[in-house]
mmCIF file with all atom_site columns, C-alpha atoms in Angstrom:
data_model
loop_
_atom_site.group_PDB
_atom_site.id
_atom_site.type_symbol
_atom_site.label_atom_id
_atom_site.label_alt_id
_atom_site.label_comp_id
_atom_site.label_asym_id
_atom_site.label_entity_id
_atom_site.label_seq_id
_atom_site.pdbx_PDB_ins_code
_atom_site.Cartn_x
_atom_site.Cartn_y
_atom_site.Cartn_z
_atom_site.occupancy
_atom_site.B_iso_or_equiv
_atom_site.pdbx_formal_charge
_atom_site.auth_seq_id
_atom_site.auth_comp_id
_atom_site.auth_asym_id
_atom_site.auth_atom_id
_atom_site.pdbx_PDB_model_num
ATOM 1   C CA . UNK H 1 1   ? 94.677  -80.347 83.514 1.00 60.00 ? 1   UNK H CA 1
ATOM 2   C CA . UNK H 1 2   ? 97.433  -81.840 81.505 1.00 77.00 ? 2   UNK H CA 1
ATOM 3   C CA . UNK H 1 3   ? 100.941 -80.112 81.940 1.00 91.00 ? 3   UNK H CA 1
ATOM 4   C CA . UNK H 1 4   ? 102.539 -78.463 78.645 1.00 96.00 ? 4   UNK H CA 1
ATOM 5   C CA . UNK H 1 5   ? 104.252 -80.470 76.427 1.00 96.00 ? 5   UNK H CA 1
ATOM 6   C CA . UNK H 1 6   ? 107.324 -78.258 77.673 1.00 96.00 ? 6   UNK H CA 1
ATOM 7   C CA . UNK H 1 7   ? 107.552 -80.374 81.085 1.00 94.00 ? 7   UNK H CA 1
ATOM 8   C CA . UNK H 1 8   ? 106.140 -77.045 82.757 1.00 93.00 ? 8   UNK H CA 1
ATOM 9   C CA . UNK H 1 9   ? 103.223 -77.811 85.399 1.00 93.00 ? 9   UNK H CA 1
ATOM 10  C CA . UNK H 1 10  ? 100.794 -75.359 83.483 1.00 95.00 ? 10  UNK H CA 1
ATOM 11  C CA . UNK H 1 11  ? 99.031  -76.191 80.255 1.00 96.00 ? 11  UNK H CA 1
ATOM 12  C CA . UNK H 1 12  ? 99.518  -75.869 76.474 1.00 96.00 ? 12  UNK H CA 1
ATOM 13  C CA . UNK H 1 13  ? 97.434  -73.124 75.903 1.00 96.00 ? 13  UNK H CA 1
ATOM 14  C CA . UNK H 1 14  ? 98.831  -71.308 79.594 1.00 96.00 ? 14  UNK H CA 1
ATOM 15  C CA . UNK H 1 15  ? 102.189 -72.188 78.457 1.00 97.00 ? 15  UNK H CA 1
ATOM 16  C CA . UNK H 1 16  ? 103.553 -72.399 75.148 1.00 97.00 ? 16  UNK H CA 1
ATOM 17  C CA . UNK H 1 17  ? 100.542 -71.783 73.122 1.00 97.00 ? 17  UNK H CA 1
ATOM 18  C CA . UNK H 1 18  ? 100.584 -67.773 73.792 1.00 98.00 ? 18  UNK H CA 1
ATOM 19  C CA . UNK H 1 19  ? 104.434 -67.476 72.855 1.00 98.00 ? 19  UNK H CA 1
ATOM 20  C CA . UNK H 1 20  ? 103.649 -69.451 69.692 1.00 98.00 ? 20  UNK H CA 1
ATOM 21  C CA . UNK H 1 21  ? 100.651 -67.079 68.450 1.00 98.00 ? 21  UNK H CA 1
ATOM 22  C CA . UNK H 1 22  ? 102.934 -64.258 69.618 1.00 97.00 ? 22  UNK H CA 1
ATOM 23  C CA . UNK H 1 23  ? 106.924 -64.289 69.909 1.00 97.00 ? 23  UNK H CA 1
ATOM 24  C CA . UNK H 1 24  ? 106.893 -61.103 72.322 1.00 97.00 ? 24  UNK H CA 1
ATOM 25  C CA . UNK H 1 25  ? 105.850 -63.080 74.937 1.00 98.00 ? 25  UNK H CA 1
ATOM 26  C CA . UNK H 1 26  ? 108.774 -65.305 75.235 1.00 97.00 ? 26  UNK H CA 1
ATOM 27  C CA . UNK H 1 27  ? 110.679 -63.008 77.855 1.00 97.00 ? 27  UNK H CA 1
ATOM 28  C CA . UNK H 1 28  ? 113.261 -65.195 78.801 1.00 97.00 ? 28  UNK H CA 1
ATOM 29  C CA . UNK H 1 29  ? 115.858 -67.173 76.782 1.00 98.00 ? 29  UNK H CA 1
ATOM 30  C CA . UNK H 1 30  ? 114.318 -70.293 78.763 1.00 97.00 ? 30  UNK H CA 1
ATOM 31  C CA . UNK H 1 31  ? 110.655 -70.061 77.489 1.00 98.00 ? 31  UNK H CA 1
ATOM 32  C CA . UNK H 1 32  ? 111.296 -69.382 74.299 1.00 98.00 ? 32  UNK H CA 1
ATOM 33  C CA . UNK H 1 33  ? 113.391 -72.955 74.140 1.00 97.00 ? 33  UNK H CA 1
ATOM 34  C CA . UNK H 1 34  ? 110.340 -74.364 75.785 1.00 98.00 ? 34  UNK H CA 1
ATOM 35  C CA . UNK H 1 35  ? 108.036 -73.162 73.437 1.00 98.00 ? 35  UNK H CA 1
ATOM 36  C CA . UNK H 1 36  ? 110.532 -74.107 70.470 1.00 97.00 ? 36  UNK H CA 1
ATOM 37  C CA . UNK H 1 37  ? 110.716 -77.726 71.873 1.00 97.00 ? 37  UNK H CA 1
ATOM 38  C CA . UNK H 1 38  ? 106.390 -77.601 72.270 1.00 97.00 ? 38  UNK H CA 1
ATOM 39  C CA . UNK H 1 39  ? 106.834 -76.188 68.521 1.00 97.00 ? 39  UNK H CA 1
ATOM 40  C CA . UNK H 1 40  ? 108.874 -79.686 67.753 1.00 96.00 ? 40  UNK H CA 1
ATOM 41  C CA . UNK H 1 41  ? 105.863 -81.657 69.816 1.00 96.00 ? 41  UNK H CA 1
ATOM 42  C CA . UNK H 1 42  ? 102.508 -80.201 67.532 1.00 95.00 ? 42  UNK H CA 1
ATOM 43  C CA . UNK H 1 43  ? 104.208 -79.533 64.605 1.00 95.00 ? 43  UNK H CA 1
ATOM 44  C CA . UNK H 1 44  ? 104.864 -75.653 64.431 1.00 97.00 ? 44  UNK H CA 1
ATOM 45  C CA . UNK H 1 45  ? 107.112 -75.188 61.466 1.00 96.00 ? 45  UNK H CA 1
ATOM 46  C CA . UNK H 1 46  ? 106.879 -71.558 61.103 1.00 97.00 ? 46  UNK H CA 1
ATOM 47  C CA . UNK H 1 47  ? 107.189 -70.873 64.704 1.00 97.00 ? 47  UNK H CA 1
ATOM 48  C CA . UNK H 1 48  ? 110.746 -72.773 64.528 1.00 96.00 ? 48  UNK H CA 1
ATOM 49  C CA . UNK H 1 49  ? 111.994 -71.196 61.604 1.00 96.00 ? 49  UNK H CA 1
ATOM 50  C CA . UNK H 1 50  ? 110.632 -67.570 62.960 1.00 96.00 ? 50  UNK H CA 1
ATOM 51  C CA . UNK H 1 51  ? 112.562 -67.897 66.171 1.00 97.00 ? 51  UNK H CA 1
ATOM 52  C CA . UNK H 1 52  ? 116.093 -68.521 64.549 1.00 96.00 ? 52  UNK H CA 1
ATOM 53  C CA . UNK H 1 53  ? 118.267 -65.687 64.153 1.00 95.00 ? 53  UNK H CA 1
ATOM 54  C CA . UNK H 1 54  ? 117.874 -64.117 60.908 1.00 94.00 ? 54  UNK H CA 1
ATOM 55  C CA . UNK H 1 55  ? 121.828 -64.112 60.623 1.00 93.00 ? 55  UNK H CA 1
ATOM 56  C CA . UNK H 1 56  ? 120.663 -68.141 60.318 1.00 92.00 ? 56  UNK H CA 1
ATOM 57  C CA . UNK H 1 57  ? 118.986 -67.852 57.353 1.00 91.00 ? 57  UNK H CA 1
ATOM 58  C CA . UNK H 1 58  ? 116.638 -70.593 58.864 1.00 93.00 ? 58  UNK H CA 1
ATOM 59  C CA . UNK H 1 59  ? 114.133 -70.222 55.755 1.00 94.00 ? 59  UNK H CA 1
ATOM 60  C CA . UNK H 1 60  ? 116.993 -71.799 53.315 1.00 93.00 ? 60  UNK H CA 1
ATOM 61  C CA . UNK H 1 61  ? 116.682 -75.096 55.845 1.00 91.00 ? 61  UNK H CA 1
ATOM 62  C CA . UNK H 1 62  ? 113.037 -75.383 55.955 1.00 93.00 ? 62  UNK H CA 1
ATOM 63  C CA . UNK H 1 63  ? 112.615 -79.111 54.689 1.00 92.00 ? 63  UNK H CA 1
ATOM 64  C CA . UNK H 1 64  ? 114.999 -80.350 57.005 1.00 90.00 ? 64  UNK H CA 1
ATOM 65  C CA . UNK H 1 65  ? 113.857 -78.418 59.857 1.00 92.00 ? 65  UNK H CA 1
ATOM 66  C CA . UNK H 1 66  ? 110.381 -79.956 59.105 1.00 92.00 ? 66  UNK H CA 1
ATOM 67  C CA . UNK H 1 67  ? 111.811 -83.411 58.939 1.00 90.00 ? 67  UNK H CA 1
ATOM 68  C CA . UNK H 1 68  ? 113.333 -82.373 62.542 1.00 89.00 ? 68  UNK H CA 1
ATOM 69  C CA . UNK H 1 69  ? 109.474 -81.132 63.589 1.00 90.00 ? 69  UNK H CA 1
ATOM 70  C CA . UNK H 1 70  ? 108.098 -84.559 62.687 1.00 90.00 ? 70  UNK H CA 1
ATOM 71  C CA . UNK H 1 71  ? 110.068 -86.455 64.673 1.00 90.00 ? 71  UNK H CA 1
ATOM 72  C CA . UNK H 1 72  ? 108.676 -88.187 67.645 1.00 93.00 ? 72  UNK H CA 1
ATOM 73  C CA . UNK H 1 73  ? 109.494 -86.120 70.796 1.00 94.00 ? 73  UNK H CA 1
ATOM 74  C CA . UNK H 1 74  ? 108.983 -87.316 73.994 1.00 94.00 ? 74  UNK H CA 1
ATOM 75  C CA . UNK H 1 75  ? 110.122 -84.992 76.605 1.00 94.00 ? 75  UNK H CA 1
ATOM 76  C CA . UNK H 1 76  ? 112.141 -82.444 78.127 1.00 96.00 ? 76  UNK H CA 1
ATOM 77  C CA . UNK H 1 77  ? 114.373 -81.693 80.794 1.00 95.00 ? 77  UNK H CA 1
ATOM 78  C CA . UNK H 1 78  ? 115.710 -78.638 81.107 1.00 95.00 ? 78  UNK H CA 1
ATOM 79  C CA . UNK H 1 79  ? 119.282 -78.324 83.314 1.00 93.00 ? 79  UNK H CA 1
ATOM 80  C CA . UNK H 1 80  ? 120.101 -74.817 83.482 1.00 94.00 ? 80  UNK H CA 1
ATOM 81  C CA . UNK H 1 81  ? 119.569 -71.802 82.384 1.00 95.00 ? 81  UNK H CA 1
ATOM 82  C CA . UNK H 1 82  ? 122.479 -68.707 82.779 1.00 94.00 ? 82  UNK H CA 1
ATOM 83  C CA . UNK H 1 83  ? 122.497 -65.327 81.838 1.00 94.00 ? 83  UNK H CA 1
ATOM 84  C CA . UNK H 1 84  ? 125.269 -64.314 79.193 1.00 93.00 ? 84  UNK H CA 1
ATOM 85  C CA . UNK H 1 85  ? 127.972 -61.525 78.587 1.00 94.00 ? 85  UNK H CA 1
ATOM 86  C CA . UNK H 1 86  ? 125.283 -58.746 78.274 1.00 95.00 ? 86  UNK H CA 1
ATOM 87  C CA . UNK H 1 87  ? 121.581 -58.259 79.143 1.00 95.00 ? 87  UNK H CA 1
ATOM 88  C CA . UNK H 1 88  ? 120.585 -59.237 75.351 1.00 97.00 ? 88  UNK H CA 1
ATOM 89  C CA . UNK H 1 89  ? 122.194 -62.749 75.462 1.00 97.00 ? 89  UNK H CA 1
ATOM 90  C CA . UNK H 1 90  ? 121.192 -65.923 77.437 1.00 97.00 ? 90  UNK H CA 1
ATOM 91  C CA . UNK H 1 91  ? 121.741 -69.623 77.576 1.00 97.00 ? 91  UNK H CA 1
ATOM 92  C CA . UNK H 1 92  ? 119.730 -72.888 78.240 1.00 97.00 ? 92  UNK H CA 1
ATOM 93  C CA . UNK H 1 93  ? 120.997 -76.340 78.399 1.00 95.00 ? 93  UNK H CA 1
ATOM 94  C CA . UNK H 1 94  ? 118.794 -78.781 78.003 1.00 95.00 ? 94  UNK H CA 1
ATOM 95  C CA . UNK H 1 95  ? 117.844 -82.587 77.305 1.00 94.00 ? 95  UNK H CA 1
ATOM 96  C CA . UNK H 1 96  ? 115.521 -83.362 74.673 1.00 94.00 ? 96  UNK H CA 1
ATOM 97  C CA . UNK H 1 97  ? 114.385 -86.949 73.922 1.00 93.00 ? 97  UNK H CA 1
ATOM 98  C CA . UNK H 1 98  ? 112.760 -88.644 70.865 1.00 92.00 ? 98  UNK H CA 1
ATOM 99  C CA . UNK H 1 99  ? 111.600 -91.993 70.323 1.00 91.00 ? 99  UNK H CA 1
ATOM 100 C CA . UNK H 1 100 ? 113.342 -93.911 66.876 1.00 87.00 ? 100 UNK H CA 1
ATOM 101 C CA . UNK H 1 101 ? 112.667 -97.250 65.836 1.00 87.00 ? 101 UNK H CA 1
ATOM 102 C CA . UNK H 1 102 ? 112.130 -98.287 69.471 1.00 89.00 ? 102 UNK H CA 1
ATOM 103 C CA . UNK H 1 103 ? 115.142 -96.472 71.099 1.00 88.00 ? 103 UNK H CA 1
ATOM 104 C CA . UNK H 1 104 ? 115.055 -93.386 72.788 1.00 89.00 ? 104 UNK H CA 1
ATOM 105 C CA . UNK H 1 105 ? 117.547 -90.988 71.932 1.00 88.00 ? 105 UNK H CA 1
ATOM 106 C CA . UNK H 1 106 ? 118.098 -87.730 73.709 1.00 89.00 ? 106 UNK H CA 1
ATOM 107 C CA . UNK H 1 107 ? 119.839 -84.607 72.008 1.00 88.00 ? 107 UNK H CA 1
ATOM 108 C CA . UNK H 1 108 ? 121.428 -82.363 75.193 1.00 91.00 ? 108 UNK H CA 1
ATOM 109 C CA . UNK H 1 109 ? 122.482 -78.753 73.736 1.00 93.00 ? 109 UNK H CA 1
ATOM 110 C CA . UNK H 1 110 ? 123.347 -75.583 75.653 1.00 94.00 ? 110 UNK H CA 1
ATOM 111 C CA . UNK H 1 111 ? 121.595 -73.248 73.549 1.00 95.00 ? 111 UNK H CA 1
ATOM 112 C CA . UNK H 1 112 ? 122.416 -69.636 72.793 1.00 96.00 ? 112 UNK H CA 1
ATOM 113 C CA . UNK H 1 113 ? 119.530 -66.741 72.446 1.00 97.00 ? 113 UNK H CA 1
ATOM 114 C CA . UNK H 1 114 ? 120.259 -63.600 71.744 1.00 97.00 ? 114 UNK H CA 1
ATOM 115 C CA . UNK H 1 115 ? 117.218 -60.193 71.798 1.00 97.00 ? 115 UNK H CA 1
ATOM 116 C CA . UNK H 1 116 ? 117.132 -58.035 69.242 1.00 96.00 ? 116 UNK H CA 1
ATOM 117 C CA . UNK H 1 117 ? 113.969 -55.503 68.814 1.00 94.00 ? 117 UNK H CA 1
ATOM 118 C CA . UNK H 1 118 ? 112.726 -56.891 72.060 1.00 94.00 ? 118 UNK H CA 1
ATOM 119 C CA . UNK H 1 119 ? 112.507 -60.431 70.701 1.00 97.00 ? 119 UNK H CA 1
ATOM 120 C CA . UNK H 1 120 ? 114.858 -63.358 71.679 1.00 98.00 ? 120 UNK H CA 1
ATOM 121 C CA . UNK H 1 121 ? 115.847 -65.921 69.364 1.00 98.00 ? 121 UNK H CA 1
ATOM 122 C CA . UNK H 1 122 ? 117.787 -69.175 68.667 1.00 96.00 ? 122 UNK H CA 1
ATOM 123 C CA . UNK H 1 123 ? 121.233 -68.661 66.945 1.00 94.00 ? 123 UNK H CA 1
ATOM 124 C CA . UNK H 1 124 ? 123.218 -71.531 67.803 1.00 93.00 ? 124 UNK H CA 1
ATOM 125 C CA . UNK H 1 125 ? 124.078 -74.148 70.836 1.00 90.00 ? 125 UNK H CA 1
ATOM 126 C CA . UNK H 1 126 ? 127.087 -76.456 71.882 1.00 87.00 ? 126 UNK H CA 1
ATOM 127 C CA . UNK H 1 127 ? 126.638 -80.318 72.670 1.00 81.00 ? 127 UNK H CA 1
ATOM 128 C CA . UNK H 1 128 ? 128.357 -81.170 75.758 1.00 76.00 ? 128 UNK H CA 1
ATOM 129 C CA . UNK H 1 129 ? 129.595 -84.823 76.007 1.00 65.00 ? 129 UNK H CA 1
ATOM 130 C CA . UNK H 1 130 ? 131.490 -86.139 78.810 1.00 45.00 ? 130 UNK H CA 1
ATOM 131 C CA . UNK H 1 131 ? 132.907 -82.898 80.118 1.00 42.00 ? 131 UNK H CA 1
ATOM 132 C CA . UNK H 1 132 ? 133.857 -81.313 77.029 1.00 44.00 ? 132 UNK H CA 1
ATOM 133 C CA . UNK H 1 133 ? 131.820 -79.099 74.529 1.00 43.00 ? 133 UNK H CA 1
ATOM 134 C CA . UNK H 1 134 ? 131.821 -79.653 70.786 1.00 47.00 ? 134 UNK H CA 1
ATOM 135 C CA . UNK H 1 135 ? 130.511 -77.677 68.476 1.00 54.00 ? 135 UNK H CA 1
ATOM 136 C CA . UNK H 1 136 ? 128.511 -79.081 65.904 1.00 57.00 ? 136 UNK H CA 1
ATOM 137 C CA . UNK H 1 137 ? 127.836 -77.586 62.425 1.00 60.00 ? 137 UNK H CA 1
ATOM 138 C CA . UNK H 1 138 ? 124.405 -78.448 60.619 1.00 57.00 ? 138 UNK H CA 1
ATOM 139 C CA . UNK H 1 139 ? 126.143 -80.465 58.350 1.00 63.00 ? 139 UNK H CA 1
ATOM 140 C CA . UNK H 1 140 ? 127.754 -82.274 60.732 1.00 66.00 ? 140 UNK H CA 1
ATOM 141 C CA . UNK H 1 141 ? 126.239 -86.471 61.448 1.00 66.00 ? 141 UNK H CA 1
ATOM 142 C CA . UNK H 1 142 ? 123.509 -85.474 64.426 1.00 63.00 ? 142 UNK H CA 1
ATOM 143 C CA . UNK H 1 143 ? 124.607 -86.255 68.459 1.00 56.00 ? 143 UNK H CA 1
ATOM 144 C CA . UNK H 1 144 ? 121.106 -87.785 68.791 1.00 57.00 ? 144 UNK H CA 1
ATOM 145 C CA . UNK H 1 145 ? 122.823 -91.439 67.007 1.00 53.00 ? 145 UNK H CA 1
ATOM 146 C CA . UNK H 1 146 ? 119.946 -90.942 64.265 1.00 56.00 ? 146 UNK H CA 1
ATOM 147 C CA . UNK H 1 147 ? 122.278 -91.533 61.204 1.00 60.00 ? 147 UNK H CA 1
ATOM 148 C CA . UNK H 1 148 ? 120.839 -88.180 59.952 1.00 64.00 ? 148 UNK H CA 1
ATOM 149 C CA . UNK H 1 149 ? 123.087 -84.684 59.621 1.00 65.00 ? 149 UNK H CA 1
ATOM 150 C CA . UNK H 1 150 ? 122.152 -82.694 62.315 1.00 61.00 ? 150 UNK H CA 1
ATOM 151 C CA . UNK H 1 151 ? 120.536 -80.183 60.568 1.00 59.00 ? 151 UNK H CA 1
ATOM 152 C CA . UNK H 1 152 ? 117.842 -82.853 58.768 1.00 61.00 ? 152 UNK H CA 1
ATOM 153 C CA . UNK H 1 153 ? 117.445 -84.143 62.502 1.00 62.00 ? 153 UNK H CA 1
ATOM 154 C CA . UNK H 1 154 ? 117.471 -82.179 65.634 1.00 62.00 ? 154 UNK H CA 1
ATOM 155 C CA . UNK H 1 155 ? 119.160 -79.059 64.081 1.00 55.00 ? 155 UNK H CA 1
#
C-alpha cells in the first residue's frame, strides 16, 4: 500500500479520494487542507476552486489556480493544526514543497477554514517568515521564489 499523496500513512482512495468525490467528509479544518494539497498532486481543479470560500470568488481565478494545480508538488508536512475563536473556524500551518527547474521550493502558510452549512472551506492563510507573519494578497510576487504572483502560483 502506498501512503496518500497527503503524507498520511493510509491510501489515496482511504484518504483524500472520499473528501474529493464528497466535501462533507472533510470534518476537520486539517483534512480538508490535506485533501486540497492531494487536489494540487492529481490535478483536481474543481475540487480546489469548490473548497474556497464563496466570499473568494475562487471561480473568477480559475486559470491561475490551474496553473497552481499543475505545478510539480512533492510533499507535505503539516506543523500544526489549532482550533480558532469559535467552533466554525480552524487553522493549519503547513509546508508544502514543489519541484522548479531543479530547485525545490516550499510554500509554508497557516491556513484559515471556516464551516458554513456543515462544510469547511479555505478563505485565506498568513506566511510566516522568520518569526513574523505577513500577509500576502493574490496579487502579491509568490513566497515560494517562483517569480510568479501568488495567486498564478501557490495561491
Amino acid at each position: 500500500m502506498t501512503s496518500c499523496y497527503c503524507g498520511n500513512t493510509q491510501s489515496y482512495s482511504e484518504c483524500c479520494q472520499p473528501i474529493h468525490n464528497d466535501h462533507h467528509k472533510a470534518k476537520t479544518p486539517e483534512q480538508l487542507m490535506r485533501a486540497r494539497y492531494s487536489a494540487h498532486v492529481v490535478g483536481l481543479v474543481d475540487f480546489i476552486v469548490s473548497t474556497y470560500h464563496p466570499s473568494c470568488n475562487a471561480e473568477t481565478d480559475r486559470e491561475a489556480i490551474a496553473d497552481s494545480v499543475n505545478s510539480n508538488w512533492k510533499r507535505l508536512q503539516v506543523i500544526k493544526s489549532d482550533n480558532g475563536s469559535t467552533e466554525n473556524e480552524g487553522y493549519v500551518h503547513f509546508k508544502a514543497f514543489i519541484e522548479e527547474q531543479g530547485k525545490e521550493l516550499c510554500l509554508e502558510e497557516r491556513s484559515r477554514f471556516v464551516k458554513e452549512d456543515g462544510l469547511w472551506f479555505y478563505i485565506d492563510g498568513e506566511f510566516p517568515q522568520h518569526n513574523q507573519t505577513l500577509k500576502l494578497g493574490r496579487n502579491d510576487p509568490c513566497i515560494c521564489g517562483s517569480g510568479k504572483k501568488y495567486k498564478k502560483c501557490c495561491g
